[in-house]
Amino acid sequence: MSLLEVKNLQVAYGGIQAVRGVDFHINQGELVTLIGANGAGKTTTLKTLIGMVKPSGGSITYDGKLNGTIASHDYVRHGLVMVPEGRGIFGKLTVEENLQMGAYYRNDQAAIQSEIERVYELFPRLKERFKQLAGTLSGGEQQMVAMGRAMLSKPKLLLLDEPSMGLAPIIVEKIFEIIQMIAKEGVTMLLVEQNAKLALEVSQRGYVMESGRITMSGPARELLDDERVRNAYLGE
Ligand code: ATP
């Protein structure tokens, strides 16, 4: 069974139809990417998955539960965790305090501490800066904090919105290495990216979204080779 099953999803902001009947699914253990131009409806789709935006039609089944059955403040506890575009970190808290915030609903202090150490192994830069206020970090370091904090929530399904946004190419590579490491640890992921090439290279499957609709889908390798994808999204 799929961990996530989305059927005929529709979302409207007033009169603007941002998502127009979208179907997709994510199997347990998969890394799936959703690519598309600015304004295609990708962020809206992610926000709808975690209950931040209410759909006007269709259904979302996560881990066997239909949308509406999990309260929006309860998604993290159910393992559905989003790292938003722009990171959403707490600038006035330290790196370590931000990581601890990811575990706010947990009581297993010993496990939390060992997972923080694990995050520091993945991101040695964060270990060096654990007492620094997160707001004073570079963009790449802030992305690392946001991903580390999400890991502390023990995600079953991790939603990453534009993790490479605004980062230097060398940092983007690092972030993508980490995405692959997280995937190897068995976390299922949905990756939304403008950097379609890198996203498809690390993913098993992909979906292309255009003007609120899914227009192409398939194994990531096939999409990478697809003429239309190459012209529209890979700058070829
Ligand atoms: P981007 O990569 O630029 O974030 P996207 O594919 O994530 O693009 P969305 O942010 O989901 O696209 O936006 C889809 C459409 O919905 C756009 O036309 C956008 O202007 C509109 N939209 C998004 N958020 C709102 C909102 N809060 N109120 C009204 N319209 C919105």
mmCIF file of C-alpha atoms and ligand atoms in Angstrom:
data_model
loop_
_atom_site.group_PDB
_atom_site.id
_atom_site.type_symbol
_atom_site.label_atom_id
_atom_site.label_comp_id
_atom_site.label_asym_id
_atom_site.label_seq_id
_atom_site.Cartn_x
_atom_site.Cartn_y
_atom_site.Cartn_z
ATOM 1 C CA MET A 1 0.000 0.000 0.000
ATOM 2 C CA SER A 2 1.156 3.542 -0.683
ATOM 3 C CA LEU A 3 2.250 5.674 2.245
ATOM 4 C CA LEU A 4 0.571 8.612 0.508
ATOM 5 C CA GLU A 5 -2.242 8.499 -2.002
ATOM 6 C CA VAL A 6 -3.600 11.719 -3.476
ATOM 7 C CA LYS A 7 -6.703 11.599 -5.646
ATOM 8 C CA ASN A 8 -8.253 14.359 -7.741
ATOM 9 C CA LEU A 9 -6.863 17.023 -5.371
ATOM 10 C CA GLN A 10 -8.200 20.511 -5.981
ATOM 11 C CA VAL A 11 -7.253 23.697 -4.185
ATOM 12 C CA ALA A 12 -8.578 27.195 -4.759
ATOM 13 C CA TYR A 13 -7.535 30.515 -3.273
ATOM 14 C CA GLY A 14 -10.702 32.553 -3.680
ATOM 15 C CA GLY A 15 -11.291 32.440 -7.406
ATOM 16 C CA ILE A 16 -7.794 31.173 -8.270
ATOM 17 C CA GLN A 17 -7.684 27.451 -8.967
ATOM 18 C CA ALA A 18 -4.098 26.635 -7.870
ATOM 19 C CA VAL A 19 -4.417 22.816 -8.007
ATOM 20 C CA ARG A 20 -6.779 21.356 -10.589
ATOM 21 C CA GLY A 21 -7.404 17.673 -9.992
ATOM 22 C CA VAL A 22 -4.051 16.109 -9.153
ATOM 23 C CA ASP A 23 -3.376 12.390 -8.653
ATOM 24 C CA PHE A 24 -0.143 10.952 -7.298
ATOM 25 C CA HIS A 25 1.165 8.456 -4.788
ATOM 26 C CA ILE A 26 4.317 7.738 -2.823
ATOM 27 C CA ASN A 27 5.276 4.240 -1.779
ATOM 28 C CA GLN A 28 7.024 3.399 1.469
ATOM 29 C CA GLY A 29 10.764 4.043 1.157
ATOM 30 C CA GLU A 30 10.564 6.006 -2.089
ATOM 31 C CA LEU A 31 12.187 9.314 -2.925
ATOM 32 C CA VAL A 32 9.838 11.080 -5.328
ATOM 33 C CA THR A 33 10.278 14.503 -6.863
ATOM 34 C CA LEU A 34 7.717 17.038 -8.012
ATOM 35 C CA ILE A 35 9.085 19.497 -10.522
ATOM 36 C CA GLY A 36 7.476 22.434 -12.274
ATOM 37 C CA ALA A 37 7.771 26.129 -12.994
ATOM 38 C CA ASN A 38 7.065 28.941 -10.527
ATOM 39 C CA GLY A 39 3.379 29.095 -9.706
ATOM 40 C CA ALA A 40 2.604 25.573 -10.950
ATOM 41 C CA GLY A 41 1.040 24.687 -7.587
ATOM 42 C CA LYS A 42 3.811 22.624 -5.982
ATOM 43 C CA THR A 43 4.008 24.509 -2.685
ATOM 44 C CA THR A 44 0.226 24.599 -2.458
ATOM 45 C CA THR A 45 0.160 20.822 -2.898
ATOM 46 C CA LEU A 46 2.669 20.339 -0.047
ATOM 47 C CA LYS A 47 0.788 22.741 2.235
ATOM 48 C CA THR A 48 -2.414 20.830 1.575
ATOM 49 C CA LEU A 49 -0.747 17.539 2.517
ATOM 50 C CA ILE A 50 0.039 18.854 6.014
ATOM 51 C CA GLY A 51 -3.337 20.517 6.522
ATOM 52 C CA MET A 52 -2.067 24.112 6.204
ATOM 53 C CA VAL A 53 -4.376 24.667 3.248
ATOM 54 C CA LYS A 54 -7.795 23.037 2.905
ATOM 55 C CA PRO A 55 -8.554 21.322 -0.391
ATOM 56 C CA SER A 56 -11.716 22.233 -2.270
ATOM 57 C CA GLY A 57 -12.007 18.702 -3.610
ATOM 58 C CA GLY A 58 -10.424 15.268 -3.803
ATOM 59 C CA SER A 59 -8.785 13.152 -1.129
ATOM 60 C CA ILE A 60 -5.437 12.617 0.571
ATOM 61 C CA THR A 61 -4.747 9.334 2.325
ATOM 62 C CA TYR A 62 -1.608 9.338 4.446
ATOM 63 C CA ASP A 63 -0.590 6.164 6.281
ATOM 64 C CA GLY A 64 -4.110 4.803 5.847
ATOM 65 C CA LYS A 65 -5.774 7.937 7.248
ATOM 66 C CA LEU A 66 -7.981 10.163 5.154
ATOM 67 C CA ASN A 67 -7.469 13.943 5.219
ATOM 68 C CA GLY A 68 -9.575 15.574 7.880
ATOM 69 C CA THR A 69 -8.954 12.746 10.348
ATOM 70 C CA ILE A 70 -5.600 14.141 11.544
ATOM 71 C CA ALA A 71 -5.708 17.611 13.157
ATOM 72 C CA SER A 72 -3.287 19.993 11.454
ATOM 73 C CA HIS A 73 -1.207 20.387 14.652
ATOM 74 C CA ASP A 74 -0.874 16.607 14.855
ATOM 75 C CA TYR A 75 0.820 15.821 11.531
ATOM 76 C CA VAL A 76 4.338 15.903 12.992
ATOM 77 C CA ARG A 77 3.348 13.383 15.653
ATOM 78 C CA HIS A 78 2.079 11.147 12.850
ATOM 79 C CA GLY A 79 5.418 11.429 11.054
ATOM 80 C CA LEU A 80 4.374 13.766 8.242
ATOM 81 C CA VAL A 81 6.936 16.560 8.424
ATOM 82 C CA MET A 82 7.621 19.454 6.075
ATOM 83 C CA VAL A 83 10.775 21.511 5.658
ATOM 84 C CA PRO A 84 9.259 24.670 4.178
ATOM 85 C CA GLU A 85 10.601 26.906 1.465
ATOM 86 C CA GLY A 86 12.672 29.541 3.264
ATOM 87 C CA ARG A 87 13.457 26.968 5.999
ATOM 88 C CA GLY A 88 11.217 28.281 8.810
ATOM 89 C CA ILE A 89 13.888 28.062 11.474
ATOM 90 C CA PHE A 90 13.821 29.981 14.764
ATOM 91 C CA GLY A 91 16.384 32.740 14.236
ATOM 92 C CA LYS A 92 16.567 33.790 17.891
ATOM 93 C CA LEU A 93 17.250 30.241 19.094
ATOM 94 C CA THR A 94 20.591 28.467 18.882
ATOM 95 C CA VAL A 95 21.316 25.677 16.441
ATOM 96 C CA GLU A 96 20.901 23.084 19.174
ATOM 97 C CA GLU A 97 17.663 24.627 20.465
ATOM 98 C CA ASN A 98 16.282 24.503 16.928
ATOM 99 C CA LEU A 99 17.126 20.811 16.694
ATOM 100 C CA GLN A 100 15.448 20.192 20.058
ATOM 101 C CA MET A 101 12.302 21.945 18.774
ATOM 102 C CA GLY A 102 11.977 19.161 16.205
ATOM 103 C CA ALA A 103 11.509 16.728 19.099
ATOM 104 C CA TYR A 104 9.034 18.929 21.011
ATOM 105 C CA TYR A 105 6.416 16.191 21.279
ATOM 106 C CA ARG A 106 8.852 13.500 22.421
ATOM 107 C CA ASN A 107 9.933 12.560 25.957
ATOM 108 C CA ASP A 108 12.751 10.114 25.218
ATOM 109 C CA GLN A 109 15.605 12.466 26.199
ATOM 110 C CA ALA A 110 18.414 9.918 25.773
ATOM 111 C CA ALA A 111 17.283 9.011 22.248
ATOM 112 C CA ILE A 112 16.836 12.699 21.369
ATOM 113 C CA GLN A 113 20.385 13.472 22.486
ATOM 114 C CA SER A 114 21.849 10.608 20.470
ATOM 115 C CA GLU A 115 19.869 11.698 17.393
ATOM 116 C CA ILE A 116 21.194 15.254 17.809
ATOM 117 C CA GLU A 117 24.687 13.724 17.780
ATOM 118 C CA ARG A 118 23.719 11.842 14.612
ATOM 119 C CA VAL A 119 22.627 15.130 12.985
ATOM 120 C CA TYR A 120 26.005 16.615 13.966
ATOM 121 C CA GLU A 121 27.704 13.679 12.233
ATOM 122 C CA LEU A 122 25.719 14.414 9.067
ATOM 123 C CA PHE A 123 26.352 18.152 9.397
ATOM 124 C CA PRO A 124 29.719 18.786 11.113
ATOM 125 C CA ARG A 125 29.262 22.514 10.456
ATOM 126 C CA LEU A 126 26.296 22.516 12.806
ATOM 127 C CA LYS A 127 28.318 20.854 15.545
ATOM 128 C CA GLU A 128 30.921 23.612 15.301
ATOM 129 C CA ARG A 129 28.124 26.184 15.594
ATOM 130 C CA PHE A 130 25.764 24.502 18.036
ATOM 131 C CA LYS A 131 25.533 27.564 20.319
ATOM 132 C CA GLN A 132 25.243 30.093 17.500
ATOM 133 C CA LEU A 133 21.902 31.846 16.931
ATOM 134 C CA ALA A 134 20.347 30.211 13.882
ATOM 135 C CA GLY A 135 19.412 33.604 12.408
ATOM 136 C CA THR A 136 23.106 34.432 12.007
ATOM 137 C CA LEU A 137 23.919 31.294 9.974
ATOM 138 C CA SER A 138 24.461 31.239 6.208
ATOM 139 C CA GLY A 139 21.591 30.094 3.980
ATOM 140 C CA GLY A 140 23.129 26.657 3.527
ATOM 141 C CA GLU A 141 23.659 26.227 7.256
ATOM 142 C CA GLN A 142 20.060 27.281 7.896
ATOM 143 C CA GLN A 143 18.888 24.636 5.426
ATOM 144 C CA MET A 144 20.966 22.086 7.363
ATOM 145 C CA VAL A 145 19.305 23.183 10.625
ATOM 146 C CA ALA A 146 15.858 22.878 9.035
ATOM 147 C CA MET A 147 16.606 19.372 7.759
ATOM 148 C CA GLY A 148 18.221 18.343 11.047
ATOM 149 C CA ARG A 149 15.228 19.623 12.985
ATOM 150 C CA ALA A 150 12.904 17.628 10.712
ATOM 151 C CA MET A 151 14.990 14.491 11.389
ATOM 152 C CA LEU A 152 14.448 14.985 15.133
ATOM 153 C CA SER A 153 10.699 14.675 14.479
ATOM 154 C CA LYS A 154 11.282 11.060 13.332
ATOM 155 C CA PRO A 155 9.552 11.557 9.977
ATOM 156 C CA LYS A 156 7.883 8.728 8.093
ATOM 157 C CA LEU A 157 7.250 11.045 5.175
ATOM 158 C CA LEU A 158 9.467 14.085 4.786
ATOM 159 C CA LEU A 159 8.337 16.899 2.482
ATOM 160 C CA LEU A 160 11.169 19.123 1.279
ATOM 161 C CA ASP A 161 10.169 22.380 -0.423
ATOM 162 C CA GLU A 162 12.938 23.841 -2.581
ATOM 163 C CA PRO A 163 15.878 22.872 -0.362
ATOM 164 C CA SER A 164 18.392 24.236 -2.877
ATOM 165 C CA MET A 165 16.762 27.650 -3.153
ATOM 166 C CA GLY A 166 19.270 30.501 -3.041
ATOM 167 C CA LEU A 167 22.274 28.308 -2.220
ATOM 168 C CA ALA A 168 25.697 28.247 -3.886
ATOM 169 C CA PRO A 169 26.257 25.200 -6.135
ATOM 170 C CA ILE A 170 28.735 23.581 -3.759
ATOM 171 C CA ILE A 171 26.273 23.825 -0.858
ATOM 172 C CA VAL A 172 23.479 22.511 -3.080
ATOM 173 C CA GLU A 173 25.599 19.411 -3.727
ATOM 174 C CA LYS A 174 26.067 18.936 -0.007
ATOM 175 C CA ILE A 175 22.334 19.270 0.636
ATOM 176 C CA PHE A 176 21.604 16.677 -2.054
ATOM 177 C CA GLU A 177 24.165 14.302 -0.530
ATOM 178 C CA ILE A 178 22.319 14.623 2.759
ATOM 179 C CA ILE A 179 18.962 14.014 1.068
ATOM 180 C CA GLN A 180 20.375 10.756 -0.263
ATOM 181 C CA MET A 181 21.726 9.795 3.171
ATOM 182 C CA ILE A 182 18.328 10.444 4.755
ATOM 183 C CA ALA A 183 16.722 8.307 2.035
ATOM 184 C CA LYS A 184 19.181 5.485 2.773
ATOM 185 C CA GLU A 185 18.057 5.578 6.396
ATOM 186 C CA GLY A 186 14.626 4.557 5.128
ATOM 187 C CA VAL A 187 12.788 7.896 5.289
ATOM 188 C CA THR A 188 10.229 8.302 2.496
ATOM 189 C CA MET A 189 10.519 11.696 0.833
ATOM 190 C CA LEU A 190 8.704 14.052 -1.493
ATOM 191 C CA LEU A 191 11.084 16.614 -2.911
ATOM 192 C CA VAL A 192 9.852 19.780 -4.603
ATOM 193 C CA GLU A 193 12.608 21.399 -6.630
ATOM 194 C CA GLN A 194 13.349 24.014 -9.252
ATOM 195 C CA ASN A 195 16.675 22.250 -9.780
ATOM 196 C CA ALA A 196 14.987 19.524 -11.806
ATOM 197 C CA LYS A 197 18.178 17.819 -12.952
ATOM 198 C CA LEU A 198 19.597 17.191 -9.499
ATOM 199 C CA ALA A 199 16.193 16.301 -8.102
ATOM 200 C CA LEU A 200 15.533 13.693 -10.801
ATOM 201 C CA GLU A 201 19.047 12.298 -10.448
ATOM 202 C CA VAL A 202 18.503 11.416 -6.783
ATOM 203 C CA SER A 203 14.855 10.317 -7.092
ATOM 204 C CA GLN A 204 13.264 7.031 -8.109
ATOM 205 C CA ARG A 205 10.190 8.623 -9.656
ATOM 206 C CA GLY A 206 9.037 12.055 -10.623
ATOM 207 C CA TYR A 207 5.962 14.090 -11.456
ATOM 208 C CA VAL A 208 5.830 17.239 -13.561
ATOM 209 C CA MET A 209 3.292 19.866 -12.541
ATOM 210 C CA GLU A 210 2.109 22.591 -14.910
ATOM 211 C CA SER A 211 -0.636 25.128 -14.166
ATOM 212 C CA GLY A 212 -2.106 23.071 -11.346
ATOM 213 C CA ARG A 213 -2.069 19.724 -13.168
ATOM 214 C CA ILE A 214 0.255 16.728 -13.332
ATOM 215 C CA THR A 215 1.286 16.572 -16.977
ATOM 216 C CA MET A 216 3.978 13.892 -16.872
ATOM 217 C CA SER A 217 5.069 11.159 -14.497
ATOM 218 C CA GLY A 218 7.327 8.146 -14.469
ATOM 219 C CA PRO A 219 10.672 6.744 -13.405
ATOM 220 C CA ALA A 220 13.112 9.613 -12.818
ATOM 221 C CA ARG A 221 15.544 8.210 -15.402
ATOM 222 C CA GLU A 222 12.881 8.261 -18.099
ATOM 223 C CA LEU A 223 11.928 11.837 -17.249
ATOM 224 C CA LEU A 224 15.598 12.854 -17.416
ATOM 225 C CA ASP A 225 15.706 11.455 -20.959
ATOM 226 C CA ASP A 226 12.363 12.887 -22.022
ATOM 227 C CA GLU A 227 12.630 15.497 -24.760
ATOM 228 C CA ARG A 228 9.901 17.747 -23.291
ATOM 229 C CA VAL A 229 11.413 17.624 -19.794
ATOM 230 C CA ARG A 230 14.866 18.340 -21.193
ATOM 231 C CA ASN A 231 13.613 21.371 -23.107
ATOM 232 C CA ALA A 232 11.358 22.800 -20.426
ATOM 233 C CA TYR A 233 13.183 21.986 -17.183
ATOM 234 C CA LEU A 234 16.760 20.928 -17.833
ATOM 235 C CA GLY A 235 17.693 23.990 -19.879
ATOM 236 C CA GLU A 236 18.679 21.963 -22.925
HETATM 237 P P1 ATP B 1 6.875 28.452 -6.473
HETATM 238 O O1 ATP B 1 7.952 27.549 -6.886
HETATM 239 O O2 ATP B 1 6.985 29.839 -7.046
HETATM 240 O O3 ATP B 1 6.574 28.445 -4.992
HETATM 241 P P2 ATP B 1 4.659 26.712 -6.809
HETATM 242 O O4 ATP B 1 4.615 25.718 -7.904
HETATM 243 O O5 ATP B 1 5.021 26.223 -5.475
HETATM 244 O O6 ATP B 1 5.577 27.896 -7.212
HETATM 245 P P3 ATP B 1 2.325 27.786 -5.560
HETATM 246 O O7 ATP B 1 3.089 28.594 -4.590
HETATM 247 O O8 ATP B 1 1.661 26.567 -5.080
HETATM 248 O O9 ATP B 1 3.234 27.406 -6.803
HETATM 249 O O10 ATP B 1 1.246 28.713 -6.253
HETATM 250 C C1 ATP B 1 0.252 28.231 -7.169
HETATM 251 C C2 ATP B 1 -0.705 29.372 -7.537
HETATM 252 O O11 ATP B 1 -1.484 29.742 -6.413
HETATM 253 C C3 ATP B 1 -0.011 30.626 -7.994
HETATM 254 O O12 ATP B 1 -0.756 31.190 -9.043
HETATM 255 C C4 ATP B 1 -0.037 31.523 -6.767
HETATM 256 O O13 ATP B 1 -0.027 32.879 -7.133
HETATM 257 C C5 ATP B 1 -1.315 31.122 -6.117
HETATM 258 N N1 ATP B 1 -1.240 31.268 -4.650
HETATM 259 C C6 ATP B 1 -0.352 30.655 -3.823
HETATM 260 N N2 ATP B 1 -0.577 30.992 -2.535
HETATM 261 C C7 ATP B 1 -1.636 31.835 -2.549
HETATM 262 C C8 ATP B 1 -2.378 32.528 -1.529
HETATM 263 N N3 ATP B 1 -2.065 32.403 -0.234
HETATM 264 N N4 ATP B 1 -3.399 33.308 -1.928
HETATM 265 C C9 ATP B 1 -3.738 33.429 -3.232
HETATM 266 N N5 ATP B 1 -3.102 32.796 -4.232
HETATM 267 C C10 ATP B 1 -2.069 32.008 -3.905
#
